[in-house]
PDB file of C-alpha atoms in Angstrom:
ATOM      1  CA  GLN A   1     -17.200 -61.179 -30.540  1.00  0.00           C
ATOM      2  CA  VAL A   2     -19.794 -58.409 -30.636  1.00  0.00           C
ATOM      3  CA  GLN A   3     -23.443 -59.075 -29.812  1.00  0.00           C
ATOM      4  CA  LEU A   4     -26.213 -57.050 -31.465  1.00  0.00           C
ATOM      5  CA  VAL A   5     -29.737 -56.033 -30.421  1.00  0.00           C
ATOM      6  CA  GLU A   6     -32.084 -54.030 -32.656  1.00  0.00           C
ATOM      7  CA  PHE A   7     -34.724 -51.547 -31.488  1.00  0.00           C
ATOM      8  CA  GLY A   8     -37.209 -49.176 -33.017  1.00  0.00           C
ATOM      9  CA  GLY A   9     -39.403 -51.201 -35.317  1.00  0.00           C
ATOM     10  CA  GLY A  10     -43.139 -50.673 -35.472  1.00  0.00           C
ATOM     11  CA  VAL A  11     -46.121 -49.876 -37.636  1.00  0.00           C
ATOM     12  CA  VAL A  12     -46.158 -46.666 -39.654  1.00  0.00           C
ATOM     13  CA  GLN A  13     -48.263 -45.264 -42.484  1.00  0.00           C
ATOM     14  CA  ALA A  14     -46.817 -44.873 -45.946  1.00  0.00           C
ATOM     15  CA  GLY A  15     -44.838 -41.661 -46.179  1.00  0.00           C
ATOM     16  CA  GLY A  16     -43.889 -41.804 -42.515  1.00  0.00           C
ATOM     17  CA  SER A  17     -40.542 -42.249 -40.796  1.00  0.00           C
ATOM     18  CA  LEU A  18     -38.887 -44.601 -38.335  1.00  0.00           C
ATOM     19  CA  ARG A  19     -35.432 -44.758 -36.833  1.00  0.00           C
ATOM     20  CA  LEU A  20     -33.956 -48.160 -36.064  1.00  0.00           C
ATOM     21  CA  SER A  21     -31.154 -48.605 -33.565  1.00  0.00           C
ATOM     22  CA  CYS A  22     -28.740 -51.479 -33.128  1.00  0.00           C
ATOM     23  CA  ALA A  23     -26.865 -51.646 -29.838  1.00  0.00           C
ATOM     24  CA  ALA A  24     -23.614 -53.597 -29.740  1.00  0.00           C
ATOM     25  CA  SER A  25     -21.754 -55.097 -26.830  1.00  0.00           C
ATOM     26  CA  GLY A  26     -17.997 -55.009 -26.482  1.00  0.00           C
ATOM     27  CA  ARG A  27     -15.282 -52.370 -26.366  1.00  0.00           C
ATOM     28  CA  THR A  28     -14.093 -52.624 -29.968  1.00  0.00           C
ATOM     29  CA  PHE A  29     -17.274 -51.496 -31.734  1.00  0.00           C
ATOM     30  CA  SER A  30     -15.441 -48.928 -33.850  1.00  0.00           C
ATOM     31  CA  SER A  31     -13.368 -51.685 -35.438  1.00  0.00           C
ATOM     32  CA  TYR A  32     -16.458 -53.289 -36.988  1.00  0.00           C
ATOM     33  CA  ALA A  33     -18.127 -52.332 -40.209  1.00  0.00           C
ATOM     34  CA  MET A  34     -21.888 -52.537 -39.760  1.00  0.00           C
ATOM     35  CA  GLY A  35     -24.805 -53.249 -42.018  1.00  0.00           C
ATOM     36  CA  TRP A  36     -28.572 -53.286 -42.146  1.00  0.00           C
ATOM     37  CA  PHE A  37     -30.455 -55.993 -44.009  1.00  0.00           C
ATOM     38  CA  ARG A  38     -34.132 -56.824 -44.339  1.00  0.00           C
ATOM     39  CA  GLN A  39     -36.210 -59.900 -45.032  1.00  0.00           C
ATOM     40  CA  ALA A  40     -39.832 -59.870 -46.095  1.00  0.00           C
ATOM     41  CA  PRO A  41     -42.055 -62.961 -45.771  1.00  0.00           C
ATOM     42  CA  GLY A  42     -41.286 -65.474 -48.489  1.00  0.00           C
ATOM     43  CA  LYS A  43     -38.367 -63.459 -49.806  1.00  0.00           C
ATOM     44  CA  GLU A  44     -34.607 -63.682 -49.496  1.00  0.00           C
ATOM     45  CA  ARG A  45     -32.681 -61.448 -47.134  1.00  0.00           C
ATOM     46  CA  GLN A  46     -31.780 -58.167 -48.847  1.00  0.00           C
ATOM     47  CA  PHE A  47     -28.906 -55.779 -48.258  1.00  0.00           C
ATOM     48  CA  VAL A  48     -30.065 -52.285 -47.251  1.00  0.00           C
ATOM     49  CA  ALA A  49     -27.031 -50.236 -46.143  1.00  0.00           C
ATOM     50  CA  ILE A  50     -23.491 -50.522 -44.799  1.00  0.00           C
ATOM     51  CA  ILE A  51     -21.153 -48.207 -42.912  1.00  0.00           C
ATOM     52  CA  SER A  52     -17.439 -48.338 -42.163  1.00  0.00           C
ATOM     53  CA  GLY A  53     -16.025 -48.459 -38.659  1.00  0.00           C
ATOM     54  CA  ASP A  54     -15.278 -44.742 -38.511  1.00  0.00           C
ATOM     55  CA  GLY A  55     -18.549 -43.829 -40.211  1.00  0.00           C
ATOM     56  CA  GLY A  56     -16.792 -42.172 -43.115  1.00  0.00           C
ATOM     57  CA  SER A  57     -17.980 -44.558 -45.825  1.00  0.00           C
ATOM     58  CA  THR A  58     -21.499 -45.746 -46.555  1.00  0.00           C
ATOM     59  CA  ALA A  59     -23.352 -47.604 -49.275  1.00  0.00           C
ATOM     60  CA  TYR A  60     -27.031 -48.267 -49.982  1.00  0.00           C
ATOM     61  CA  THR A  61     -29.157 -50.486 -52.101  1.00  0.00           C
ATOM     62  CA  ASP A  62     -30.752 -48.498 -54.931  1.00  0.00           C
ATOM     63  CA  SER A  63     -34.325 -48.798 -53.671  1.00  0.00           C
ATOM     64  CA  VAL A  64     -33.571 -46.862 -50.459  1.00  0.00           C
ATOM     65  CA  LYS A  65     -31.139 -44.212 -51.727  1.00  0.00           C
ATOM     66  CA  GLY A  66     -32.331 -40.744 -50.814  1.00  0.00           C
ATOM     67  CA  ARG A  67     -34.813 -42.121 -48.270  1.00  0.00           C
ATOM     68  CA  PHE A  68     -32.707 -44.072 -45.743  1.00  0.00           C
ATOM     69  CA  THR A  69     -29.586 -42.954 -43.888  1.00  0.00           C
ATOM     70  CA  ILE A  70     -27.204 -45.195 -41.983  1.00  0.00           C
ATOM     71  CA  SER A  71     -25.097 -43.661 -39.223  1.00  0.00           C
ATOM     72  CA  ARG A  72     -23.240 -44.702 -36.100  1.00  0.00           C
ATOM     73  CA  ASP A  73     -22.218 -43.359 -32.724  1.00  0.00           C
ATOM     74  CA  ASN A  74     -19.122 -45.236 -31.622  1.00  0.00           C
ATOM     75  CA  ALA A  75     -19.219 -43.670 -28.170  1.00  0.00           C
ATOM     76  CA  ARG A  76     -22.626 -45.290 -27.662  1.00  0.00           C
ATOM     77  CA  ASN A  77     -21.791 -48.554 -29.507  1.00  0.00           C
ATOM     78  CA  THR A  78     -24.851 -47.986 -31.684  1.00  0.00           C
ATOM     79  CA  VAL A  79     -25.643 -47.945 -35.376  1.00  0.00           C
ATOM     80  CA  TYR A  80     -28.814 -46.316 -36.705  1.00  0.00           C
ATOM     81  CA  LEU A  81     -31.010 -46.538 -39.760  1.00  0.00           C
ATOM     82  CA  GLN A  82     -33.147 -43.451 -40.340  1.00  0.00           C
ATOM     83  CA  MET A  83     -35.969 -44.377 -42.702  1.00  0.00           C
ATOM     84  CA  ASN A  84     -38.015 -41.621 -44.329  1.00  0.00           C
ATOM     85  CA  SER A  85     -40.740 -41.655 -46.980  1.00  0.00           C
ATOM     86  CA  LEU A  86     -41.521 -45.251 -46.120  1.00  0.00           C
ATOM     87  CA  LYS A  87     -43.386 -47.390 -48.622  1.00  0.00           C
ATOM     88  CA  PRO A  88     -45.421 -50.571 -48.128  1.00  0.00           C
ATOM     89  CA  GLU A  89     -42.694 -52.488 -49.942  1.00  0.00           C
ATOM     90  CA  ASP A  90     -40.290 -51.551 -47.121  1.00  0.00           C
ATOM     91  CA  THR A  91     -42.242 -53.881 -44.833  1.00  0.00           C
ATOM     92  CA  ALA A  92     -39.841 -56.527 -43.496  1.00  0.00           C
ATOM     93  CA  VAL A  93     -37.848 -57.726 -40.531  1.00  0.00           C
ATOM     94  CA  TYR A  94     -34.784 -55.499 -40.335  1.00  0.00           C
ATOM     95  CA  LEU A  95     -31.554 -56.994 -39.050  1.00  0.00           C
ATOM     96  CA  CYS A  96     -28.243 -55.400 -38.230  1.00  0.00           C
ATOM     97  CA  ALA A  97     -24.976 -57.188 -38.764  1.00  0.00           C
ATOM     98  CA  ALA A  98     -21.284 -56.760 -38.029  1.00  0.00           C
ATOM     99  CA  THR A  99     -18.110 -57.722 -39.827  1.00  0.00           C
ATOM    100  CA  SER A 100     -14.422 -57.143 -39.252  1.00  0.00           C
ATOM    101  CA  SER A 101     -13.745 -54.802 -42.155  1.00  0.00           C
ATOM    102  CA  TYR A 102     -15.397 -52.515 -44.696  1.00  0.00           C
ATOM    103  CA  TYR A 103     -13.785 -54.700 -47.365  1.00  0.00           C
ATOM    104  CA  ASN A 104     -15.912 -57.581 -46.100  1.00  0.00           C
ATOM    105  CA  ALA A 105     -18.952 -55.339 -45.776  1.00  0.00           C
ATOM    106  CA  LEU A 106     -18.731 -54.320 -49.431  1.00  0.00           C
ATOM    107  CA  ARG A 107     -18.825 -58.024 -50.298  1.00  0.00           C
ATOM    108  CA  LEU A 108     -21.737 -58.554 -47.864  1.00  0.00           C
ATOM    109  CA  ARG A 109     -19.632 -60.932 -45.782  1.00  0.00           C
ATOM    110  CA  PHE A 110     -21.129 -60.505 -42.327  1.00  0.00           C
ATOM    111  CA  ASP A 111     -20.634 -62.987 -39.531  1.00  0.00           C
ATOM    112  CA  THR A 112     -22.577 -61.552 -36.582  1.00  0.00           C
ATOM    113  CA  TRP A 113     -26.317 -60.857 -36.666  1.00  0.00           C
ATOM    114  CA  GLY A 114     -28.976 -59.422 -34.435  1.00  0.00           C
ATOM    115  CA  GLN A 115     -32.397 -61.001 -33.972  1.00  0.00           C
ATOM    116  CA  GLY A 116     -34.234 -58.429 -36.065  1.00  0.00           C
ATOM    117  CA  THR A 117     -37.022 -55.923 -35.564  1.00  0.00           C
ATOM    118  CA  GLN A 118     -40.290 -55.816 -37.521  1.00  0.00           C
ATOM    119  CA  VAL A 119     -41.149 -52.789 -39.643  1.00  0.00           C
ATOM    120  CA  THR A 120     -44.642 -52.655 -41.117  1.00  0.00           C
ATOM    121  CA  VAL A 121     -45.678 -49.881 -43.495  1.00  0.00           C
ATOM    122  CA  SER A 122     -49.403 -49.599 -44.114  1.00  0.00           C
ATOM    123  CA  SER A 123     -50.845 -48.104 -47.277  1.00  0.00           C
TER     124      SER A 123
END
């Protein structure tokens, strides 16, 4: 089973950018669909973006479309979330997740999670 570790969180002013990385262990990374989620204090975990194993298919929640981009480098066992035009409401712990198929990813059925990285956007 893959293990996940997120990097790249921090504090940024509104309108700024951050790139999150999620490094995965294991030699079968390309077989996993990956996702990014976020959870703000007192709120439920929210889907942000998903990507298929070969990187050819992606999907986003409406509030980040046009601002965030999910990508992956299977040679480096890493998935990224490029976040531009950040808003204070993007403040949350961001978690990456893995699942065995894009079919499962589309249904938000993820079974492996990282520990999360904090993103804080100041106004």
